[in-house]
Every structure is written in C-alpha cells, then in structure tokens.
GROMACS .gro file of C-alpha atoms in nm:
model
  364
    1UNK     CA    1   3.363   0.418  -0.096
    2UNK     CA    2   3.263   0.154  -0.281
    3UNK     CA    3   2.967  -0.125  -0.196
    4UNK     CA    4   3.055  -0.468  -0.162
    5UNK     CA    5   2.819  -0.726  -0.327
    6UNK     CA    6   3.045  -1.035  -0.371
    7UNK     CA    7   2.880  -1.349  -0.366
    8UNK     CA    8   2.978  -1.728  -0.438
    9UNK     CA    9   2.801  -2.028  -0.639
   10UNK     CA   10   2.846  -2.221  -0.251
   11UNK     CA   11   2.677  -1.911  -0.128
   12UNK     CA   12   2.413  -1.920  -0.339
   13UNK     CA   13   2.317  -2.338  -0.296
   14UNK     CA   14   2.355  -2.243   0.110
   15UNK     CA   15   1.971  -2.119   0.283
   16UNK     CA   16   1.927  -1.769   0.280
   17UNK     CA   17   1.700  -1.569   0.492
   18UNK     CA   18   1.314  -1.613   0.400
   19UNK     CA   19   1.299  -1.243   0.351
   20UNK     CA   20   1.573  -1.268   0.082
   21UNK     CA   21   1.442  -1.548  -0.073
   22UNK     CA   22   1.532  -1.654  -0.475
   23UNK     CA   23   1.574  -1.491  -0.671
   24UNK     CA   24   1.918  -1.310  -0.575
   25UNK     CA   25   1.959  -0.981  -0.455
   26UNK     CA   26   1.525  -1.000  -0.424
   27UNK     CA   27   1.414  -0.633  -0.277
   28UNK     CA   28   1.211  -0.597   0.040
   29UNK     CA   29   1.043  -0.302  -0.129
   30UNK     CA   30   1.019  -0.177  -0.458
   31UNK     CA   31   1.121   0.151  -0.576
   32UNK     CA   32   0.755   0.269  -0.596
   33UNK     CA   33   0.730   0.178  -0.199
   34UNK     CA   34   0.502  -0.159  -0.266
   35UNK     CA   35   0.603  -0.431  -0.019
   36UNK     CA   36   0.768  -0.756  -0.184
   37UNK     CA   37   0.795  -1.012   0.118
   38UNK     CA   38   0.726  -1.329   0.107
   39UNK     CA   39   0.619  -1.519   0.408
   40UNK     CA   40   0.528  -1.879   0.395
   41UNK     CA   41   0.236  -1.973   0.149
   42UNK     CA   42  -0.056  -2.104   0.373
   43UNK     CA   43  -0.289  -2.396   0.187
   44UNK     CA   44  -0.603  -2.309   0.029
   45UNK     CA   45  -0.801  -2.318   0.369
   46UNK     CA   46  -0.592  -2.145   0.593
   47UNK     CA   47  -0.590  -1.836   0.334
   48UNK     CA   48  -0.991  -1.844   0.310
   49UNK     CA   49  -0.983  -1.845   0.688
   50UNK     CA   50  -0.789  -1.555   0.697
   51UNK     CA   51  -0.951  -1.327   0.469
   52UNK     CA   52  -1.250  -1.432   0.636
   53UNK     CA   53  -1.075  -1.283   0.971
   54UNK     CA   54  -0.957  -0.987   0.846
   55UNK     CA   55  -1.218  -0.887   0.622
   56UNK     CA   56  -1.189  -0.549   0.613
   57UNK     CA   57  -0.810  -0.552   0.574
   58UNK     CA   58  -0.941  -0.811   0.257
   59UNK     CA   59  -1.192  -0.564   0.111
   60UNK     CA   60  -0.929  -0.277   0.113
   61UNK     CA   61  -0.654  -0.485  -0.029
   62UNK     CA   62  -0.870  -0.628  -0.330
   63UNK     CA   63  -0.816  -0.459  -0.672
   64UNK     CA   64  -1.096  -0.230  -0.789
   65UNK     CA   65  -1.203  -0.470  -1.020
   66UNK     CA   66  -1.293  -0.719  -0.779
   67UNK     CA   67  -1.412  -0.413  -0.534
   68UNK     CA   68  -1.669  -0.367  -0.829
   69UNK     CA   69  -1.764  -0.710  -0.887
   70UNK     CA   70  -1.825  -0.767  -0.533
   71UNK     CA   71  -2.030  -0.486  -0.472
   72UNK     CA   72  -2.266  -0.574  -0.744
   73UNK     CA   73  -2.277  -0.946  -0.640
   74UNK     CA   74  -2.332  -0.850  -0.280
   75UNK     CA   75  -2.615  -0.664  -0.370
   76UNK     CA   76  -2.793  -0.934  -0.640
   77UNK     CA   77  -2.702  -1.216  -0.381
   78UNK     CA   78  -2.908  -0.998  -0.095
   79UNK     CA   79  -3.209  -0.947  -0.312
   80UNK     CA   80  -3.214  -1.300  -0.471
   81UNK     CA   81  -3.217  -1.414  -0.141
   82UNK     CA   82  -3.515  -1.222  -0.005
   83UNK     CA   83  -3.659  -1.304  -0.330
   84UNK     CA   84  -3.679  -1.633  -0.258
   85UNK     CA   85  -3.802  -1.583   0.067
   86UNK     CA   86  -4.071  -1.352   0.036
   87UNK     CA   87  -4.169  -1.616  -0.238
   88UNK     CA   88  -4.156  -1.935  -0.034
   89UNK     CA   89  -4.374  -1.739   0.223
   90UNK     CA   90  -4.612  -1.634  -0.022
   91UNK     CA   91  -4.652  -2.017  -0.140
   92UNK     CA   92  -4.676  -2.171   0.243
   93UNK     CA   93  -4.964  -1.868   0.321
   94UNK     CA   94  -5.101  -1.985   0.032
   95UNK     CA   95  -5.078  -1.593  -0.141
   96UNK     CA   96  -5.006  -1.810  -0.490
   97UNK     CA   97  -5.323  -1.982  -0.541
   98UNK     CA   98  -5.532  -1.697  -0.484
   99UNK     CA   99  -5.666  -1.599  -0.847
  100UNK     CA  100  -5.710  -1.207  -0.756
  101UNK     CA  101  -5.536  -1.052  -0.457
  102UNK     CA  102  -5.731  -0.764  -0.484
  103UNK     CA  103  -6.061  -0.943  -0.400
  104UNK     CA  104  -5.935  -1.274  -0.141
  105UNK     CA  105  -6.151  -1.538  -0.017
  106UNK     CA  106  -6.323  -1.466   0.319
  107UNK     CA  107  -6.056  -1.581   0.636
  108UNK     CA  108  -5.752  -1.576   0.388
  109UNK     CA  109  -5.507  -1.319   0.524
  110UNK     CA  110  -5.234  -1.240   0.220
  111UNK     CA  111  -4.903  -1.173   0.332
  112UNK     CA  112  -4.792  -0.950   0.038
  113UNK     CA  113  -5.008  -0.793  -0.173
  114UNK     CA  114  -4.949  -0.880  -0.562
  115UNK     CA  115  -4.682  -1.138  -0.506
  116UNK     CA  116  -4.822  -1.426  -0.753
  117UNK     CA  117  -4.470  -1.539  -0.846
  118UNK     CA  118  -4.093  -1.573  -0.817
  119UNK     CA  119  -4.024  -1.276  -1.036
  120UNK     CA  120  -4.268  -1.068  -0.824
  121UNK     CA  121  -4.074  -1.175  -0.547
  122UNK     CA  122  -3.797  -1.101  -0.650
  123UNK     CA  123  -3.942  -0.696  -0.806
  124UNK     CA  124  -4.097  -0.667  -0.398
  125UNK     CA  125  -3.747  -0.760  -0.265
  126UNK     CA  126  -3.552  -0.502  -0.502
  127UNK     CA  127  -3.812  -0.209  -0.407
  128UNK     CA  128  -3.823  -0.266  -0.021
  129UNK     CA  129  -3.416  -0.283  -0.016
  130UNK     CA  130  -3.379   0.026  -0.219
  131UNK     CA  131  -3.733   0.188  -0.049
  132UNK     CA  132  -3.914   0.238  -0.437
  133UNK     CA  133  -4.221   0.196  -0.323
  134UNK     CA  134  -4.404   0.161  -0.669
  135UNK     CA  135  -4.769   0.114  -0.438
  136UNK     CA  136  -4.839  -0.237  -0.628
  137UNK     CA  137  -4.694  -0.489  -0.390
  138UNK     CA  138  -4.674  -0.416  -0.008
  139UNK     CA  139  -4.678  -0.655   0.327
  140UNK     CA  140  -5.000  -0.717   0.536
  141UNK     CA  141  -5.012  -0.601   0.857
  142UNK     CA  142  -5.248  -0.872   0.946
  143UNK     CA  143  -4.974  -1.110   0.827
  144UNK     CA  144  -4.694  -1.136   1.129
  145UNK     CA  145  -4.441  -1.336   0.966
  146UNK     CA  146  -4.437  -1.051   0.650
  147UNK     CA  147  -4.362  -0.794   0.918
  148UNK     CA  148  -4.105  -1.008   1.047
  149UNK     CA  149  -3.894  -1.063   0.751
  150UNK     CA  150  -3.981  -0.707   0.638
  151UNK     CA  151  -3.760  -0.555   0.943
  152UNK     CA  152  -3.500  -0.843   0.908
  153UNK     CA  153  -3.479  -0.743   0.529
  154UNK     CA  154  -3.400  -0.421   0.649
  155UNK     CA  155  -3.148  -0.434   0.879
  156UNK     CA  156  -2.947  -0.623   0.719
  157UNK     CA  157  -2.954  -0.415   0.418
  158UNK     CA  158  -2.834  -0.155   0.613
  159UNK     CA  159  -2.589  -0.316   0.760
  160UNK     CA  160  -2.443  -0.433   0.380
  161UNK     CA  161  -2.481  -0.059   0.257
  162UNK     CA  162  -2.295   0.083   0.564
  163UNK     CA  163  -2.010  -0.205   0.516
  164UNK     CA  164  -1.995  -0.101   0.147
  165UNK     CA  165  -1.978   0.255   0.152
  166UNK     CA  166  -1.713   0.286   0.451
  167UNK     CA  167  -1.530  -0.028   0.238
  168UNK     CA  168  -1.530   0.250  -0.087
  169UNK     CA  169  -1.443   0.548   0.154
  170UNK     CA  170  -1.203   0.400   0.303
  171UNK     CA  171  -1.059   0.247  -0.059
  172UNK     CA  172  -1.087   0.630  -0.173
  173UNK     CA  173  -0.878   0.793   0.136
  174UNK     CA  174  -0.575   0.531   0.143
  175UNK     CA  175  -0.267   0.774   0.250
  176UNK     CA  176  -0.071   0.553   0.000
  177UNK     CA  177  -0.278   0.585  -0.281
  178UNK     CA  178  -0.271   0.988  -0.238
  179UNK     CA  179   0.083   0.995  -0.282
  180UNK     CA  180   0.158   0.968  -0.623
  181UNK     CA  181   0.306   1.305  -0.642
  182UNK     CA  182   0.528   1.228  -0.368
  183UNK     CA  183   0.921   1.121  -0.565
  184UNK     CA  184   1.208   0.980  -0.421
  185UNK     CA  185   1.540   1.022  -0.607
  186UNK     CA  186   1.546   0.715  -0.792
  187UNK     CA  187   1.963   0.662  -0.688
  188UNK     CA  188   2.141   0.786  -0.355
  189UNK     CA  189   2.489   1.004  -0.339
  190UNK     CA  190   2.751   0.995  -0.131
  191UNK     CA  191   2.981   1.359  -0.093
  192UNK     CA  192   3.098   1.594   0.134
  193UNK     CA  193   2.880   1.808   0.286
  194UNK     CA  194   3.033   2.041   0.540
  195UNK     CA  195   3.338   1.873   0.609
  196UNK     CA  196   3.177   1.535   0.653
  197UNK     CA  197   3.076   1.225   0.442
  198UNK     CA  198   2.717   1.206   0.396
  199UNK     CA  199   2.472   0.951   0.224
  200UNK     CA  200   2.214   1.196   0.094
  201UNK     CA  201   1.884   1.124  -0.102
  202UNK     CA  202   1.634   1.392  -0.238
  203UNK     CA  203   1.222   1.394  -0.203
  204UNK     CA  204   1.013   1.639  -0.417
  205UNK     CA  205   0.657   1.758  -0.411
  206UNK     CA  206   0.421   1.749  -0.671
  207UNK     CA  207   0.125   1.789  -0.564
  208UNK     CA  208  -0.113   2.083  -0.583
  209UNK     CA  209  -0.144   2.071  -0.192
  210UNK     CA  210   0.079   2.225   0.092
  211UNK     CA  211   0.228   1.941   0.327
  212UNK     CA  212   0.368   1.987   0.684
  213UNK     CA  213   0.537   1.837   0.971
  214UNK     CA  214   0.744   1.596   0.705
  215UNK     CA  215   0.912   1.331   0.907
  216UNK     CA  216   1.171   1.086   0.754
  217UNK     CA  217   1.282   0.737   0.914
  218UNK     CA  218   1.542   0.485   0.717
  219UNK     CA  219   1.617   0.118   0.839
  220UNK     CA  220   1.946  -0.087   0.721
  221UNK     CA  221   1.857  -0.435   0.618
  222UNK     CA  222   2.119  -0.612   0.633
  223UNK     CA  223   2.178  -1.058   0.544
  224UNK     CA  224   2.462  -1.131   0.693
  225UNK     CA  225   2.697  -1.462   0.646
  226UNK     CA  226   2.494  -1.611   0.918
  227UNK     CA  227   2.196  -1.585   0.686
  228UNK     CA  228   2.005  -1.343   0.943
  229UNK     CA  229   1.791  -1.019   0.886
  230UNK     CA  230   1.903  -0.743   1.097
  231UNK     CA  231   1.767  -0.443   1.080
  232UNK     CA  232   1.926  -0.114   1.210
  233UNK     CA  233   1.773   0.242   1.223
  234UNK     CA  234   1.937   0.502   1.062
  235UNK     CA  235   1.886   0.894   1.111
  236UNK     CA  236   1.854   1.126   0.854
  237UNK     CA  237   1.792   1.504   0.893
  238UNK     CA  238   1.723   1.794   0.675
  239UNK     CA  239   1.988   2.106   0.687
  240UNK     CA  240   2.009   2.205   1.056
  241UNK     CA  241   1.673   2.019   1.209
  242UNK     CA  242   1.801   1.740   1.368
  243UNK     CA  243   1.549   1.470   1.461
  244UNK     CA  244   1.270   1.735   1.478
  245UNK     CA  245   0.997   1.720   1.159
  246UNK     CA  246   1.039   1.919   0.866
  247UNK     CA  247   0.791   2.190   0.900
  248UNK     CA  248   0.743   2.286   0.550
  249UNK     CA  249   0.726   2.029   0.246
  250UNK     CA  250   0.953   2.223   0.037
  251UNK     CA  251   1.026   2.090  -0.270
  252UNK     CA  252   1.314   1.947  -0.328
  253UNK     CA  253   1.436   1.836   0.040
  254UNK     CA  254   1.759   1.687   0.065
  255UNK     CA  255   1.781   1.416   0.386
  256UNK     CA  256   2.178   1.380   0.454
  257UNK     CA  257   2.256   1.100   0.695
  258UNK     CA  258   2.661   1.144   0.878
  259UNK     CA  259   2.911   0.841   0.802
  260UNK     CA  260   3.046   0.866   1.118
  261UNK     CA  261   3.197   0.598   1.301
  262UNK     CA  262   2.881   0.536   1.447
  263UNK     CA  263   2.652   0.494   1.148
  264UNK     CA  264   2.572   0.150   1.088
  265UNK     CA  265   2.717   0.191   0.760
  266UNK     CA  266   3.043   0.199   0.909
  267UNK     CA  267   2.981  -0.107   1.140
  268UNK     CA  268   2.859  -0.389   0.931
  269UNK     CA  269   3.104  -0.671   0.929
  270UNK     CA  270   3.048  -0.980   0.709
  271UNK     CA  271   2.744  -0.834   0.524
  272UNK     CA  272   2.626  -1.028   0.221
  273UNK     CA  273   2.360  -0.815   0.101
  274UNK     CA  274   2.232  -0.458   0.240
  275UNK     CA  275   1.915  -0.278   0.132
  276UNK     CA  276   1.787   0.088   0.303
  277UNK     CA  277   1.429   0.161   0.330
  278UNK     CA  278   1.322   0.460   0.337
  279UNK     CA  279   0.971   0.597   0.499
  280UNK     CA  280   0.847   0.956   0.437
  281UNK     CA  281   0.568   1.089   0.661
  282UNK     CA  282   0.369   1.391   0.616
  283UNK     CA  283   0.021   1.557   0.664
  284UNK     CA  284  -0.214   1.803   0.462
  285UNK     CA  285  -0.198   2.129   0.594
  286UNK     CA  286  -0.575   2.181   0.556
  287UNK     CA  287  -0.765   1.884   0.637
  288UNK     CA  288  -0.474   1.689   0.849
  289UNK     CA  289  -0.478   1.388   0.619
  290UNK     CA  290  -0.169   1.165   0.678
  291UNK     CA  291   0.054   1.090   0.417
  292UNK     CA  292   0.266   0.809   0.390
  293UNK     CA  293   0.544   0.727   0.147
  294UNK     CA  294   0.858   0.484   0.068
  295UNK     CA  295   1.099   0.337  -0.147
  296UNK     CA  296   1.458   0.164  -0.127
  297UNK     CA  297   1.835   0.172  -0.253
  298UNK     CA  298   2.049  -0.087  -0.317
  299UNK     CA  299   2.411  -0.093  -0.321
  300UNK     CA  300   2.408  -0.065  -0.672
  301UNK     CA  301   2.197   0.260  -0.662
  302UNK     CA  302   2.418   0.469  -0.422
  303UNK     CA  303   2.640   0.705  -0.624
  304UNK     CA  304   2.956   0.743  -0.463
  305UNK     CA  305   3.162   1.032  -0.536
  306UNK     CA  306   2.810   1.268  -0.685
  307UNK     CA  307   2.567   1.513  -0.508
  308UNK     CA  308   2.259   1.634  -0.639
  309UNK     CA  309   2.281   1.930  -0.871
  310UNK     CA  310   2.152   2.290  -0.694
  311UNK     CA  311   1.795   2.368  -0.756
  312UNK     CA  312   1.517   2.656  -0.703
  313UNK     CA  313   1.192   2.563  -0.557
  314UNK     CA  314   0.910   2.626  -0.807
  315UNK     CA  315   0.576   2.680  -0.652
  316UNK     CA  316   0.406   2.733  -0.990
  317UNK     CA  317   0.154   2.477  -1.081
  318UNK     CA  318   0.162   2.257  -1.420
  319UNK     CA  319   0.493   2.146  -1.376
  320UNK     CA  320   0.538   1.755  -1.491
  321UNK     CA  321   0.648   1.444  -1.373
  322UNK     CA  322   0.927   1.482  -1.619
  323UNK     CA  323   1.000   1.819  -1.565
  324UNK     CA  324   1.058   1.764  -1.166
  325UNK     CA  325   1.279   1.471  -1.268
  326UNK     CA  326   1.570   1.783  -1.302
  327UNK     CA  327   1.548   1.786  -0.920
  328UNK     CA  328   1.739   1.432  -0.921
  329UNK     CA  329   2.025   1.570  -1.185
  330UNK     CA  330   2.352   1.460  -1.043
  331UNK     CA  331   2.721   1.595  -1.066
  332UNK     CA  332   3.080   1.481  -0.979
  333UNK     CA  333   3.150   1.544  -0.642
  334UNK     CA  334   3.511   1.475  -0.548
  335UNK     CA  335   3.581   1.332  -0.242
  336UNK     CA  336   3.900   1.502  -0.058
  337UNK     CA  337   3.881   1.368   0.262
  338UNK     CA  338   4.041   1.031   0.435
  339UNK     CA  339   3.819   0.778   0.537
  340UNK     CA  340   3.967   0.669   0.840
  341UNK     CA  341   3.691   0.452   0.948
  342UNK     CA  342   3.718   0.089   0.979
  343UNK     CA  343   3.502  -0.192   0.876
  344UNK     CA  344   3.348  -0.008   0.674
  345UNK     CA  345   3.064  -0.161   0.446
  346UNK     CA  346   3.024   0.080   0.149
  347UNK     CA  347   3.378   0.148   0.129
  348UNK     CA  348   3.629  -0.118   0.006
  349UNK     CA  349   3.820  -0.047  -0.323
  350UNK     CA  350   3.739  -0.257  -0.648
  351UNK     CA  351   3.502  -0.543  -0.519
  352UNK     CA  352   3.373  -0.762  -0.754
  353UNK     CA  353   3.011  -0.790  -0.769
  354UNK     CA  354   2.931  -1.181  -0.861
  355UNK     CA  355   2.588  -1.286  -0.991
  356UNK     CA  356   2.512  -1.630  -1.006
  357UNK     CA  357   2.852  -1.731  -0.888
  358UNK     CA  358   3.000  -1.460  -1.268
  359UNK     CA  359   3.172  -1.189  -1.244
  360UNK     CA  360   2.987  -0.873  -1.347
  361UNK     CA  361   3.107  -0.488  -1.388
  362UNK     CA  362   3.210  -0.317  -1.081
  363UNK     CA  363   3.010  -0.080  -0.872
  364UNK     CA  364   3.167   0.218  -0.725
   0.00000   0.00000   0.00000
C-alpha cells in the first residue's frame, strides 16, 4: 500500500487544473485548516467593487491591525466631517462674526452656541457623537437647520457604532478562531483494524471546555490525467457509530475510514495527484457555540503499515500542546492480509515519486 506520485517534465509543461496551480503538488488547505486556492486575480477595480459588496465578509476577513486602524479612522473621518459642517453652517448663519455669543445682536438667531471656529467645530462635533455634553457649546432651537444636522449627526453615528461593534463581536466569536485547541494528527496510518484495512487519523481536545455532537466529513481531491478536480466524499466513523455524531468529544478520537472495494481509494484510475480534506464539526456543550475545524494529508503523509500508539484520556487540566502531541505517537503495524482489490490508488509497490521531472526517495 503504497501512494503513487509519479510525475513527468511533459507533465509538468502540460495545464493543470487552476486549483492545482504552480507550484507542484500546491495544497488546497494547509495543515492548520487555512484555505490556499487560488481563483483568478480580478484587476484593481473589480476587487474594490467587491469588497465594497461584501463588506461585512471584508471587515471580518481584514487582519486586526487593519480592524484597528479602521475603526479609529472611521471614527476621526465621522467627526471631521461634522466638523466641517457644523462650521460651514456657523459661517453662512453668520455665528463667526458675532464678537460675543453670549450677548448677540437683536434679530440674529445663532445656530450653535460658542462655535467661533473650525476647532470649536470640530470639539461640538466630538461631544454630540460621544453625548459629553460639557454645557459650553449647544444647538439653537430657534435655528432649524442646527436641529436638522443635529439628528442626522446622530443617526448616523449610531448606525457606524452598531456596524462596529457587531464587526468586533462578530471578529471575537469566529468558530475558527476558537479552535486552536482543536489537533489533527499531523500524518495518517493505514493498518488493520478488525480484520479490515483502514485509513485512520486521530483528533484531540485541548481545550478547557466540554464539546458534543462531534461530526466528521472527508472529501478526496483528486487531478486526474485529464487535468480535472474531482472531488469524492469519503466516510469516516468513530468505533461502532456509523454515520451518527460523536456524542462526546473525547480526547483522543480515532476516525477509521474501510478500504473496501468501494472506497474511492480503491477506485481512482489515472490519478496524478490526490489530497483528503478533512472537516471536524462540533458544538459547546454549554452555550451551543459551533465549532469548526480542518486540515489535509497528502500522499506523502499517510503512514502505511503504522497505527497510532494506545492512549488514556486525561481530563486533567494544564496539559500542553507538547504534551498532547503523545496522542499522535505511532508504531509498526504489520499488515497480514491480501489486498485483493484492484485499481487501487494508494497501493502499488515501489513507485517513484518525481519532482520536477527527478527522481526523489520513495514513499511507502
């Protein structure tokens, strides 16, 4: 059971599928489960034009950095506006030539008390957005227009704040980003388990929290010589539980998926280049929260002829990254059994892998 990788130099020069773009052997998603397609790379305008459509999907995607930076800006942008509105209002009523605003000429109606200059402007438009109220400067009600850009002011300064702090809730409460405690085995095994050939990976826990209902769903990707993706759906279980969720996170579970004569392992003629992804699904037992988790194995990173060595769930808190790494330990597993099956795609004696048109080591 060994995985087949050869490639050619006229292979190579030949157009591949976008998705499996340059260079070589290029993963559709890293081991840490962050996405590394490609698609086409728009100009300049079309890319504004869609961040501008998907906005929020923009926001949540931006770096917290920029998240920073843009709620600041977004903020001094809003007032700096208003500043200079509330000051080109105060210079068309006339507000600015008026020596004391405390005692007016007779028939002159002041729009804003105290607002003799752009800076004062821009001091009024701070305290109304963030409702100081220092007593100084305030609107007229005799003065219309004031009123007017006093409740337009205000709504949509609510409307920013609202934006911002779902934009930072939302930033805070990513399932992904909750899941660092979440580990895949970094390699797959192949061994017999039961009687039966089975490609096996391992998921542990970490963190402090209980999860439930932990549901696990693989897909083949497969570029074939016709330089197509297909993608096939692949089912792994847990022990006895079939299809049905996990209902208990745990740690370690071991998924084991049959290579029967129907797993698409088995049935995958002329493949070039295979990757599995792997999606882990799960939710907090107290709150519901969803988590969601991935990663991939290559060919290379499927250990034929090991299993993963026997464990005891811990429960005990403290335990380290490194320390739950033992749950991944590996051991020879011989394989006793025939593999009858044919066409078989991880199973063909002493391939060569090639890189760049070279022969490298072999890969069992």
């Amino acid at each position: 059971l060994s995985i087949t990788m050869t490639s050619t130099t006229s292979d190579q020069k030949a157009a591949s599928c976008p998705l499996m773009a340059k260079p070589p052997r290029q993963r559709l998603v890293s081991k840490d489960g962050r996405s590394l397609m490609q698609g086409n790379a728009p100009g300049s305008r079309e890319t504004w034009f869609g961040a501008l459509r998907d906005m929020w999907g923009t926001w949540l995607a931006l770096r917290w950095r920029w998240v920073v930076l843009a709620f600041c800006g977004s903020f001094l942008l809003h007032w700096l506006l208003f500043a200079v509105l509330w000051y080109l209002l105060a210079r068309v009523n006339g507000d600015l030539d008026v020596p004391d605003h405390d005692s007016p000429p007779a028939g002159h109606v002041l729009c804003v008390k105290h607002v003799t200059g752009f800076t004062a402007a821009f001091s009024f438009a701070l305290e109304t957005q963030l409702t100081i109220g220092y007593g100084t400067m305030y609107p007229n009600a005799d003065c219309p227009t004031a009123i007017a850009l006093l409740a337009l002011q205000m709504l949509l300064g609510l409307m920013l704040e609202a934006f911002i702090t779902g934009a930072f809730v939302a930033k805070f409460s990513r399932p992904q980003k909750r899941c660092g405690g979440i580990l895949f085995s970094p390699q797959a095994v192949v061994c017999e388990v039961r009687g039966q050939r089975c490609l096996m990976f391992r998921v542990c826990n970490l963190l402090p929290r209980p999860l439930v209902d932990v549901c696990v769903s693989a897909v083949l990707y497969e570029e074939r010589d016709d330089h197509e993706l297909y993608q096939t759906t692949m089912e792994f279980s847990v022990d006895n539980l079939g299809s049905r969720p996990c209902p208990l996170f745990l740690s370690p579970l071991t998924f084991y998926h049959p290579l029967t004569p129907s797993s698409p392992l088995n049935n995958a003629p002329n493949i070039k280049h295979l990757e599995l992804v792997v999606f882990l699904n799960a939710s907090q037992e107290s709150t519901g929260s969803g988590y969601h988790k991935r990663t991939s194995y290559l060919p290379d990173e499927i250990q034929y002829g090991s299993c993963f060595a026997k464990v005891t769930s811990r429960h005990g808190k403290g335990r380290s990254k490194a320390e739950s790494m033992l749950y991944f330990d590996m051991q020879p597993c011989p394989l006793t059994l025939q593999n009858t099956h044919t066409g078989d795609a991880l199973e063909k004696e002493h391939e060569v892998v090639q890189i760049n048109g070279e022969d490298s080591d072999r890969v069992e």
